[in-house]
Coordinates of C-alpha atoms in Angstrom, one line a residue:
M1439 CA 154.6 78.4 53.9
E1440 CA 151.5 79.2 55.9
E1441 CA 151.1 82.8 56.8
T1442 CA 150.8 83.6 60.5
P1443 CA 147.7 85.6 61.4
N1444 CA 148.1 89.2 62.5
Y1445 CA 146.7 88.8 66.0
W1446 CA 146.9 92.6 66.8
F1447 CA 144.8 93.4 63.8
C1448 CA 142.3 90.7 64.6
A1449 CA 142.1 91.9 68.2
V1450 CA 141.3 95.4 67.1
K1451 CA 138.7 94.0 64.6
I1452 CA 137.1 92.1 67.5
L1453 CA 137.0 95.2 69.7
G1454 CA 135.4 97.2 66.9
A1455 CA 132.9 94.5 66.2
L1456 CA 131.9 94.4 69.9
G1457 CA 131.6 98.2 69.9
L1458 CA 129.3 97.9 66.9
L1459 CA 127.3 95.1 68.6
I1460 CA 126.7 97.2 71.7
F1461 CA 125.8 100.3 69.7
G1462 CA 123.5 98.3 67.4
M1463 CA 121.7 96.7 70.4
K1464 CA 121.3 100.1 72.0
Q1465 CA 120.0 101.7 68.8
M1466 CA 117.6 98.9 68.2
S1467 CA 116.3 98.9 71.8
E1468 CA 115.8 102.7 71.9
A1469 CA 114.0 102.6 68.5
L1470 CA 111.7 99.9 69.7
Q1471 CA 110.9 101.8 72.9
K1472 CA 110.1 104.9 70.9
M1473 CA 107.8 103.0 68.5
A1474 CA 106.1 101.4 71.5
G1475 CA 105.8 104.8 73.2
P1476 CA 103.2 105.2 76.0
G1477 CA 101.8 101.8 75.2
L1478 CA 105.0 100.3 76.7
R1479 CA 104.4 102.2 79.9
H1480 CA 100.8 101.1 80.0
I1481 CA 101.6 97.5 79.5
L1482 CA 104.4 97.5 82.2
G1483 CA 102.3 99.5 84.6
R1484 CA 98.9 97.6 84.3
M1485 CA 99.7 94.0 83.3
T1486 CA 101.2 93.0 86.6
T1487 CA 98.1 91.9 88.6
N1488 CA 99.8 88.7 89.8
R1489 CA 103.2 87.0 89.6
W1490 CA 102.3 85.1 86.4
T1491 CA 101.1 88.1 84.5
G1492 CA 104.1 90.0 85.8
M1493 CA 106.4 87.4 84.5
L1494 CA 104.7 87.3 81.1
T1495 CA 104.8 91.1 81.0
G1496 CA 108.6 91.0 81.7
I1497 CA 109.0 88.4 78.9
G1498 CA 107.0 90.4 76.4
V1499 CA 108.5 93.8 77.1
T1500 CA 112.1 92.4 77.0
A1501 CA 111.5 90.5 73.8
A1502 CA 110.0 93.7 72.3
V1503 CA 112.9 96.1 73.3
Q1504 CA 115.6 93.4 73.1
S1505 CA 117.2 94.4 76.4
S1506 CA 116.7 92.9 79.8
S1507 CA 118.7 95.8 81.2
A1508 CA 116.2 98.3 79.7
T1509 CA 113.3 96.4 81.1
T1510 CA 114.9 96.1 84.6
V1511 CA 115.7 99.8 84.6
M1512 CA 112.1 100.6 83.6
T1513 CA 110.9 98.3 86.4
V1514 CA 113.1 100.0 89.0
S1515 CA 111.8 103.4 87.7
F1516 CA 108.3 102.2 88.2
V1517 CA 109.0 101.1 91.7
N1518 CA 110.7 104.5 92.3
A1519 CA 107.6 106.2 91.1
G1520 CA 105.3 104.1 93.3
L1521 CA 103.6 102.4 90.3
L1522 CA 104.8 98.9 91.1
T1523 CA 105.2 97.1 94.4
L1524 CA 108.5 95.2 95.1
A1525 CA 106.7 91.9 94.6
Q1526 CA 105.3 92.9 91.2
A1527 CA 108.8 94.2 90.2
I1528 CA 110.4 90.8 91.1
S1529 CA 107.9 88.9 88.9
V1530 CA 108.6 91.3 85.9
I1531 CA 112.4 90.9 86.5
M1532 CA 112.0 87.1 86.4
G1533 CA 110.2 87.4 83.1
A1534 CA 112.9 89.8 81.7
N1535 CA 115.5 87.1 82.3
I1536 CA 113.5 84.7 80.1
G1537 CA 112.9 87.4 77.5
T1538 CA 116.6 88.2 77.2
T1539 CA 117.2 84.6 75.9
L1540 CA 115.8 85.8 72.6
T1541 CA 118.8 88.0 72.2
A1542 CA 121.1 85.0 72.8
W1543 CA 119.3 83.1 70.1
I1544 CA 119.6 86.0 67.6
I1545 CA 123.3 86.2 68.3
S1546 CA 123.9 82.5 68.1
L1547 CA 121.9 82.1 64.8
G1548 CA 123.4 85.2 63.4
Y1549 CA 126.9 83.9 64.1
D1550 CA 126.1 80.7 62.3
V1551 CA 124.5 82.3 59.2
D1552 CA 126.3 84.7 56.8
L1553 CA 124.2 87.8 57.1
T1554 CA 126.2 90.0 54.7
N1555 CA 123.4 89.9 52.1
V1556 CA 120.9 91.2 54.7
V1557 CA 123.0 93.9 56.3
F1558 CA 123.6 96.3 53.4
P1559 CA 119.9 96.3 52.1
A1560 CA 118.9 97.0 55.8
F1561 CA 121.3 100.0 55.9
F1562 CA 119.9 101.3 52.6
V1563 CA 116.2 100.9 53.5
G1564 CA 116.9 102.3 57.0
M1565 CA 118.6 105.4 55.6
I1566 CA 115.6 106.1 53.4
L1567 CA 113.1 105.7 56.3
I1568 CA 115.2 107.9 58.6
Y1569 CA 115.0 110.8 56.1
R1570 CA 111.3 110.3 55.9
Q1571 CA 110.4 111.7 59.3
R1572 CA 107.2 109.7 59.5
H1573 CA 109.0 106.3 59.7
R1574 CA 112.3 107.4 61.2
Y1575 CA 112.0 105.1 64.2
V1576 CA 111.6 102.1 61.9
G1577 CA 114.7 103.3 60.1
D1578 CA 116.6 103.6 63.5
F1579 CA 115.5 100.0 64.2
L1580 CA 116.8 98.8 60.9
F1581 CA 120.1 100.6 61.4
G1582 CA 120.4 99.1 64.8
I1583 CA 119.7 95.5 63.7
A1584 CA 122.0 96.0 60.7
F1585 CA 124.9 97.1 62.9
M1586 CA 124.3 94.2 65.2
F1587 CA 124.3 91.7 62.3
L1588 CA 127.4 93.4 60.8
S1589 CA 129.2 93.0 64.1
L1590 CA 128.4 89.3 64.1
V1591 CA 129.7 88.9 60.6
M1592 CA 132.9 90.7 61.7
L1593 CA 133.3 88.6 64.8
S1594 CA 132.8 85.4 62.8
S1595 CA 135.4 86.6 60.2
A1596 CA 137.9 87.6 62.9
G1597 CA 137.5 84.2 64.6
R1598 CA 138.3 82.4 61.4
E1599 CA 141.3 84.7 60.7
M1600 CA 142.8 84.1 64.1
D1601 CA 142.6 80.4 63.5
L1602 CA 143.1 79.8 67.2
A1603 CA 142.4 76.0 66.9
N1604 CA 145.8 75.8 65.1
N1605 CA 147.6 78.0 67.6
Q1606 CA 149.2 75.5 70.0
D1607 CA 149.9 78.1 72.7
V1608 CA 146.3 79.1 72.9
V1609 CA 145.1 75.5 72.7
N1610 CA 147.5 74.5 75.5
F1611 CA 146.5 77.5 77.6
F1612 CA 142.8 76.6 77.7
A1613 CA 143.7 72.9 77.9
S1614 CA 145.5 73.6 81.1
F1615 CA 142.2 74.3 82.8
D1616 CA 140.5 71.2 84.3
T1617 CA 136.9 71.4 83.1
Q1618 CA 136.0 68.8 85.7
S1619 CA 137.1 71.1 88.6
Y1620 CA 134.6 73.3 90.3
L1621 CA 137.4 75.8 91.0
T1622 CA 137.9 76.3 87.2
I1623 CA 134.2 76.8 86.7
L1624 CA 134.1 79.4 89.5
V1625 CA 137.1 81.2 88.0
F1626 CA 135.4 81.5 84.6
L1627 CA 132.1 82.4 86.2
A1628 CA 133.9 85.3 87.9
I1629 CA 135.5 86.3 84.7
G1630 CA 132.2 86.4 82.9
T1631 CA 130.7 88.5 85.7
F1632 CA 133.6 91.0 85.7
I1633 CA 133.7 91.5 82.0
T1634 CA 129.9 92.0 81.8
C1635 CA 130.0 94.6 84.6
I1636 CA 132.8 96.5 82.7
V1637 CA 131.2 96.5 79.2
Q1638 CA 127.6 96.8 80.6
S1639 CA 126.4 94.4 77.8
S1640 CA 125.6 90.7 78.3
A1641 CA 125.1 90.5 74.5
A1642 CA 128.8 91.4 74.0
V1643 CA 130.0 88.8 76.4
M1644 CA 127.7 86.2 74.8
A1645 CA 129.1 87.1 71.4
I1646 CA 132.7 86.7 72.5
T1647 CA 131.9 83.4 74.2
I1648 CA 130.3 82.1 71.1
M1649 CA 133.4 83.1 69.0
L1650 CA 135.8 81.4 71.4
C1651 CA 133.7 78.2 71.6
S1652 CA 133.2 78.1 67.8
T1653 CA 137.0 78.2 67.2
G1654 CA 137.2 75.0 69.3
V1655 CA 139.7 76.4 71.8
L1656 CA 137.3 77.1 74.7
P1657 CA 135.6 74.0 76.1
I1658 CA 131.8 74.1 76.3
Y1659 CA 131.8 73.8 80.1
L1660 CA 134.0 76.9 80.4
G1661 CA 131.8 78.8 77.9
I1662 CA 128.7 77.9 79.9
A1663 CA 130.5 79.2 83.1
L1664 CA 131.1 82.5 81.3
V1665 CA 127.4 82.7 80.3
M1666 CA 126.4 82.1 84.0
G1667 CA 128.7 84.9 85.0
E1668 CA 127.1 87.2 82.4
N1669 CA 123.7 86.6 84.1
I1670 CA 125.1 88.0 87.3
G1671 CA 127.1 90.8 85.6
T1672 CA 124.1 92.1 83.7
T1673 CA 122.4 93.1 87.1
A1674 CA 125.0 95.8 87.5
T1675 CA 123.1 98.1 85.1
A1676 CA 120.0 98.3 87.2
N1677 CA 121.9 98.5 90.5
L1678 CA 124.0 101.4 89.2
A1679 CA 120.9 103.2 87.9
A1680 CA 119.1 102.7 91.3
L1681 CA 122.0 104.2 93.4
G1682 CA 120.3 107.6 93.6
A1683 CA 116.7 106.3 93.7
N1684 CA 114.6 105.7 96.8
R1685 CA 115.0 102.7 99.0
Q1686 CA 112.2 100.6 97.5
A1687 CA 113.7 101.1 94.0
R1688 CA 117.1 100.0 95.3
R1689 CA 115.5 96.9 96.7
A1690 CA 114.0 96.1 93.3
A1691 CA 117.5 96.3 91.7
L1692 CA 118.9 94.2 94.5
A1693 CA 116.2 91.6 93.9
H1694 CA 117.5 91.2 90.3
L1695 CA 120.9 90.4 91.7
V1696 CA 119.6 88.1 94.4
F1697 CA 117.4 86.2 91.9
N1698 CA 120.3 85.6 89.5
I1699 CA 122.8 84.6 92.3
I1700 CA 120.3 82.1 93.7
G1701 CA 120.0 80.6 90.2
V1702 CA 123.7 80.3 89.7
I1703 CA 124.1 78.7 93.2
W1704 CA 121.6 75.9 92.4
V1705 CA 123.1 75.3 89.0
L1706 CA 126.6 75.0 90.4
C1707 CA 125.2 72.4 92.9
A1708 CA 124.1 70.3 89.9
F1709 CA 126.4 71.8 87.3
Y1710 CA 127.6 68.7 85.3
P1711 CA 124.3 66.8 85.3
F1712 CA 122.4 69.9 84.2
V1713 CA 124.9 70.8 81.5
D1714 CA 125.0 67.2 80.3
L1715 CA 121.2 67.3 80.1
V1716 CA 121.3 70.5 78.0
L1717 CA 124.0 68.9 75.7
T1718 CA 121.6 66.0 75.2
L1719 CA 118.7 68.3 74.3
A1720 CA 121.0 70.2 71.8
K1721 CA 122.6 67.0 70.4
G1722 CA 124.0 67.6 67.0
A1723 CA 123.6 71.4 67.1
S1724 CA 126.4 73.9 66.7
L1725 CA 128.2 75.3 69.7
P1726 CA 126.5 78.7 69.4
V1727 CA 123.1 77.0 69.5
V1728 CA 124.2 74.9 72.5
L1729 CA 125.1 78.0 74.4
A1730 CA 121.8 79.7 73.6
T1731 CA 120.0 76.5 74.6
F1732 CA 121.8 76.5 78.0
H1733 CA 121.0 80.2 78.5
T1734 CA 117.3 79.5 77.8
C1735 CA 117.1 76.4 80.0
F1736 CA 118.9 78.1 82.8
N1737 CA 116.7 81.2 82.9
L1738 CA 113.5 79.3 82.3
T1739 CA 114.1 76.7 85.0
N1740 CA 115.4 79.3 87.5
T1741 CA 112.2 81.4 87.0
L1742 CA 109.9 78.4 87.3
L1743 CA 111.7 77.3 90.5
L1744 CA 111.7 80.7 92.2
I1745 CA 108.4 82.3 91.1
G1746 CA 106.7 80.6 94.0
F1747 CA 109.2 82.3 96.4
I1748 CA 108.7 85.9 95.5
S1749 CA 107.5 86.9 99.0
Q1750 CA 110.7 85.2 100.5
I1751 CA 112.9 87.1 98.0
E1752 CA 111.1 90.3 98.9
R1753 CA 111.7 89.7 102.7
L1754 CA 115.3 89.0 102.0
C1755 CA 115.7 92.3 100.1
Y1756 CA 114.1 94.1 103.1
R1757 CA 116.5 92.4 105.4
L1758 CA 119.6 93.2 103.2
L1759 CA 118.4 96.8 102.7
P1760 CA 116.4 97.8 105.8
D1761 CA 114.5 101.0 106.2
N1762 CA 116.5 104.0 107.2
E1763 CA 115.4 105.2 110.6
Q1764 CA 117.0 108.6 110.2
P1765 CA 114.6 111.4 109.1
E1766 CA 114.8 112.4 105.5
E1767 CA 115.7 115.9 104.3
P1768 CA 112.8 118.3 104.2
F1769 CA 113.1 118.7 100.4
R1770 CA 113.5 115.6 98.3
L1771 CA 112.2 114.6 94.9
L1772 CA 110.4 111.2 95.5
Y1773 CA 109.8 110.0 92.1
I1774 CA 112.5 111.2 89.8
E1775 CA 116.2 110.6 89.9
N1776 CA 118.9 111.7 87.5
S1777 CA 120.3 108.2 87.5
L1778 CA 117.1 106.8 85.9
I1779 CA 117.0 109.0 82.8
E1780 CA 118.1 106.1 80.5
T1781 CA 114.6 105.6 79.1
P1782 CA 113.0 108.9 78.2
E1783 CA 109.5 107.5 78.2
I1784 CA 109.8 106.3 81.7
A1785 CA 111.6 109.6 82.7
V1786 CA 108.6 111.5 81.5
L1787 CA 106.3 109.3 83.6
Q1788 CA 108.4 109.9 86.7
A1789 CA 108.2 113.7 86.1
Q1790 CA 104.4 113.4 85.8
R1791 CA 104.3 111.6 89.1
E1792 CA 106.5 114.3 90.7
T1793 CA 104.3 117.0 89.2
A1794 CA 101.2 115.3 90.6
R1795 CA 102.9 115.4 94.0
F1796 CA 103.7 119.1 93.4
G1797 CA 100.0 119.8 92.7
Q1798 CA 98.9 118.0 95.9
R1799 CA 101.4 120.0 98.0
M1800 CA 100.0 123.2 96.6
Q1801 CA 96.5 122.2 97.6
E1802 CA 97.8 121.4 101.1
M1803 CA 99.5 124.9 101.1
M1804 CA 96.1 126.4 100.4
G1805 CA 94.7 124.5 103.3
M1806 CA 97.4 126.1 105.5
V1807 CA 96.3 129.6 104.3
N1808 CA 92.7 128.6 105.3
Q1809 CA 94.0 127.8 108.8
L1810 CA 96.0 131.0 109.0
L1811 CA 92.8 133.0 108.1
R1812 CA 91.1 131.6 111.2
E1813 CA 94.0 131.7 113.6
E1814 CA 93.8 134.1 116.4
D1815 CA 96.6 133.0 118.7
D1816 CA 99.8 135.0 118.0
K1817 CA 102.2 132.2 118.5
M1818 CA 100.2 129.7 116.4
F1819 CA 99.7 132.4 113.7
T1820 CA 103.5 132.9 113.5
Q1821 CA 104.1 129.1 113.2
H1822 CA 101.5 128.7 110.5
F1823 CA 102.9 131.7 108.5
N1824 CA 106.4 130.2 108.7
K1825 CA 105.1 126.9 107.5
I1826 CA 103.5 128.6 104.5
A1827 CA 106.8 130.5 103.8
N1828 CA 108.7 127.2 103.8
E1829 CA 106.1 125.7 101.4
E1830 CA 106.7 128.6 99.1
D1831 CA 110.4 127.9 99.2
F1832 CA 109.6 124.3 98.5
A1833 CA 107.5 125.2 95.5
D1834 CA 110.4 127.3 94.0
R1835 CA 112.9 124.5 94.5
M1836 CA 110.4 121.9 93.2
E1837 CA 109.9 123.9 90.0
M1838 CA 113.6 124.2 89.4
A1839 CA 114.4 120.6 90.2
I1840 CA 111.7 119.2 87.8
A1841 CA 112.5 121.7 85.1
H1842 CA 116.2 120.8 85.3
Y1843 CA 115.4 117.1 85.1
L1844 CA 113.1 117.6 82.1
E1845 CA 115.9 119.6 80.4
K1846 CA 118.2 116.7 80.8
V1847 CA 115.6 114.3 79.4
S1848 CA 115.1 116.6 76.4
N1849 CA 118.7 116.2 75.4
A1850 CA 118.0 112.6 74.4
H1851 CA 116.6 111.5 71.0
L1852 CA 112.8 111.8 71.7
S1853 CA 109.6 110.9 69.9
D1854 CA 107.4 113.9 68.9
D1855 CA 104.8 112.7 71.5
T1856 CA 107.5 112.7 74.3
K1857 CA 108.7 116.2 73.2
E1858 CA 105.2 117.6 73.5
K1859 CA 104.7 116.0 76.9
I1860 CA 107.9 117.6 78.1
R1861 CA 106.8 121.0 76.9
D1862 CA 103.4 120.6 78.6
L1863 CA 105.1 119.5 81.9
M1864 CA 107.3 122.6 81.8
R1865 CA 104.1 124.7 81.6
E1866 CA 102.5 122.7 84.4
V1867 CA 105.4 123.1 86.9
D1868 CA 105.7 126.9 86.1
E1869 CA 102.0 127.4 86.8
L1870 CA 102.1 125.3 89.9
E1871 CA 104.8 127.4 91.2
S1872 CA 102.6 130.5 90.5
I1873 CA 99.9 128.8 92.6
G1874 CA 102.4 128.7 95.5
D1875 CA 103.2 132.4 95.0
A1876 CA 99.5 133.2 95.2
C1877 CA 99.1 131.2 98.4
Y1878 CA 102.1 133.0 99.9
N1879 CA 100.8 136.4 98.8
M1880 CA 97.5 135.6 100.6
A1881 CA 99.5 134.7 103.7
C1882 CA 101.4 138.0 103.5
V1883 CA 98.1 139.9 103.3
L1884 CA 96.9 138.1 106.5
D1885 CA 100.3 138.8 108.1
R1886 CA 100.0 142.5 107.4
Q1887 CA 96.5 142.5 108.8
H1888 CA 97.6 140.6 111.9
E1889 CA 100.4 143.2 112.6
S1890 CA 97.8 146.0 112.2
G1891 CA 95.7 144.4 114.9
K1892 CA 92.6 144.6 112.7
R1893 CA 90.2 141.7 111.9
F1894 CA 87.8 141.0 109.0
T1895 CA 84.2 141.4 109.9
D1896 CA 81.9 138.3 110.2
T1897 CA 80.4 139.1 106.8
Q1898 CA 83.8 139.3 105.2
M1899 CA 84.9 136.0 106.8
S1900 CA 81.8 134.3 105.5
N1901 CA 82.5 135.6 102.0
L1902 CA 86.1 134.6 102.2
S1903 CA 85.0 131.1 103.3
R1904 CA 82.8 130.9 100.1
M1905 CA 85.8 131.9 98.0
M1906 CA 88.1 129.4 99.8
V1907 CA 85.6 126.6 99.2
L1908 CA 85.7 127.4 95.4
T1909 CA 89.5 127.6 95.3
D1910 CA 89.8 124.3 97.1
E1911 CA 87.3 122.8 94.6
A1912 CA 89.4 124.1 91.7
L1913 CA 92.6 122.6 93.2
S1914 CA 90.9 119.3 93.8
Q1915 CA 89.7 119.2 90.2
M1916 CA 93.2 120.2 89.0
N1917 CA 94.8 117.3 90.9
K1918 CA 92.2 114.9 89.6
V1919 CA 93.2 115.9 86.0
I1920 CA 96.9 115.7 86.8
R1921 CA 96.7 112.2 88.3
G1922 CA 94.3 110.8 85.6
R1923 CA 94.9 109.6 82.1
R1924 CA 94.8 112.6 79.6
E1925 CA 92.2 111.0 77.3
E1926 CA 89.8 110.4 80.2
Q1927 CA 89.7 114.0 81.4
N1928 CA 88.1 117.2 80.2
I1929 CA 88.4 120.9 81.0
Q1930 CA 84.8 121.8 81.3
E1931 CA 84.5 121.3 85.0
T1932 CA 87.6 123.5 85.6
F1933 CA 86.1 126.3 83.4
R1934 CA 82.9 126.1 85.4
I1935 CA 84.7 126.5 88.7
E1936 CA 86.8 129.3 87.4
N1937 CA 83.7 131.1 86.2
D1938 CA 82.2 130.8 89.6
I1939 CA 85.3 132.2 91.2
N1940 CA 85.3 135.2 88.7
M1941 CA 81.6 135.9 89.4
L1942 CA 82.1 135.7 93.1
R1943 CA 85.2 138.0 92.9
T1944 CA 83.2 140.6 90.9
Q1945 CA 80.3 140.4 93.3
L1946 CA 82.5 140.8 96.4
R1947 CA 84.5 143.6 94.8
N1948 CA 81.3 145.6 94.1
E1949 CA 80.0 144.9 97.6
N1950 CA 83.3 146.0 99.1
I1951 CA 83.1 149.4 97.5
E1952 CA 79.6 149.9 98.9
D1953 CA 80.6 148.7 102.4
I1954 CA 83.6 151.1 102.5
G1955 CA 81.2 153.9 101.4
K1956 CA 78.9 153.0 104.2
R1957 CA 81.8 152.9 106.6
S1958 CA 81.0 149.3 107.6
Y1959 CA 84.8 148.9 107.9
S1960 CA 87.9 150.9 107.3
Y1961 CA 89.5 151.4 103.9
L1962 CA 92.6 149.5 105.1
I1963 CA 90.6 146.4 105.9
G1964 CA 88.7 146.7 102.6
T1965 CA 91.9 146.9 100.7
Q1966 CA 93.4 143.8 102.4
Y1967 CA 90.1 142.0 101.9
L1968 CA 90.1 142.8 98.2
D1969 CA 93.8 141.9 97.9
F1970 CA 93.0 138.4 99.3
I1971 CA 90.1 137.9 96.9
N1972 CA 92.2 139.0 93.9
E1973 CA 94.9 136.4 94.8
C1974 CA 92.2 133.7 95.0
E1975 CA 91.0 134.8 91.5
K1976 CA 94.6 134.7 90.2
L1977 CA 95.0 131.2 91.7
G1978 CA 91.9 130.1 89.8
D1979 CA 93.5 131.3 86.5
Y1980 CA 96.7 129.4 87.3
V1981 CA 94.7 126.3 87.9
V1982 CA 93.1 126.7 84.4
N1983 CA 96.6 127.0 83.0
V1984 CA 97.8 123.9 84.7
V1985 CA 94.8 121.9 83.4
Q1986 CA 95.2 123.2 79.9
A1987 CA 98.9 122.2 79.9
R1988 CA 98.1 118.8 81.2
L1989 CA 95.4 118.2 78.5
G1990 CA 97.6 119.8 75.8
C1991 CA 95.2 122.6 75.1

């Protein structure tokens, strides 16, 4: 008597295998991103000069990190940080859709081949490498790929144990669907979309589709419909990540959805001829290979058809998500969003962009102090002083927001290089906030002087102008270093400017003592004059600290 399969146990085994597959893919992708490190950011940020290089970049990065979702989230992050235009992002996303077909091939081939003999040595070697700190990311990668292959072995085993081909109820259920009906195709397309949105893993849906097709109970047409739905469902990851990002980043995520929906629409219009063509190309191959072939043909054809219409897709995204005419809040982080922390390397880049913006705002704040120094109208003086006070509040909030963001990023598993960058960024924002304090202290000195009704002499104003020129030069050099690549910068120019500030401070302090003794001006004015100069000198020190932090000194 033939034993009936334990379907509950098989179902639990399948769920566990899918969990291992998702974990393995995530582990492998994160390890590859850490091994690539800053080079990955450099490739994605620089190799997008036109639509074709953008597409090739998307293919290469996705093939490298084995996750189209990771590439798309990175791309959205780059748009959010202002490093990529929407048109460049669309070309990268198109390439990511082609790059992700490699994952489908790995799953299909892994399902066909017994990988048990590979899995356990990979675990053993991976464990050794993880304990050897120097190669731990290679070990993480081996663990991830071993988990992925083990999950495929478990899925294949569970599929055989369920023996669905001999379960008449299951066979009759799937046979009840008319594979020649567009309504049936649309239903399975919707099911594939829904499941992918829920599990947030197109690889898991591909694996379960391959398992059902391999047992012979799921017709190939319905399996292909599930794969098409998976292509739409995988866009949910980037769209969810972009919810809190700026409008341009949300458009980039929307472009991913629009691109895949357009692809599904034209395939549906020629569904049966297109699928029959794929079946002809994969004639004699196993069903998992047929599904991988369709996935590749669909994404490759869709990209080649639509790459010439990037500007039209861009305009459509602008129309679907128009600019908000309402004014934004006075304080808002432009380049970093908590929803885009998924990739630590990109999160650090976003924090660097926000820090560069912070530095620019502090130089603008110093410019406001310069205006306040020369303002004589009472009403305008009050307005300028209030603006400086608001900027000081902005600096406090900016420091806390960036630091809080970096704390969240530091909770992830980071490479040593990324950990060091986070520590340096923490120092930078702390010193930038101190620059804001120095500017506010200068404004308070001028405010006390304004209330007293006294004014600096022409000689004092001339000397202060010299000092302000030097501090502005120091801030300009600081912002140049912050915005540039670390290896292309040096600290010598910053040291030279700081030395000039120190020498001028010493000279003016000595002259101030003599001028007070000569009664050239009152002791009160002399004290306020010296307080202002000392704050400029402190600002110069803070600038040096920022540059040292940026250069890792």
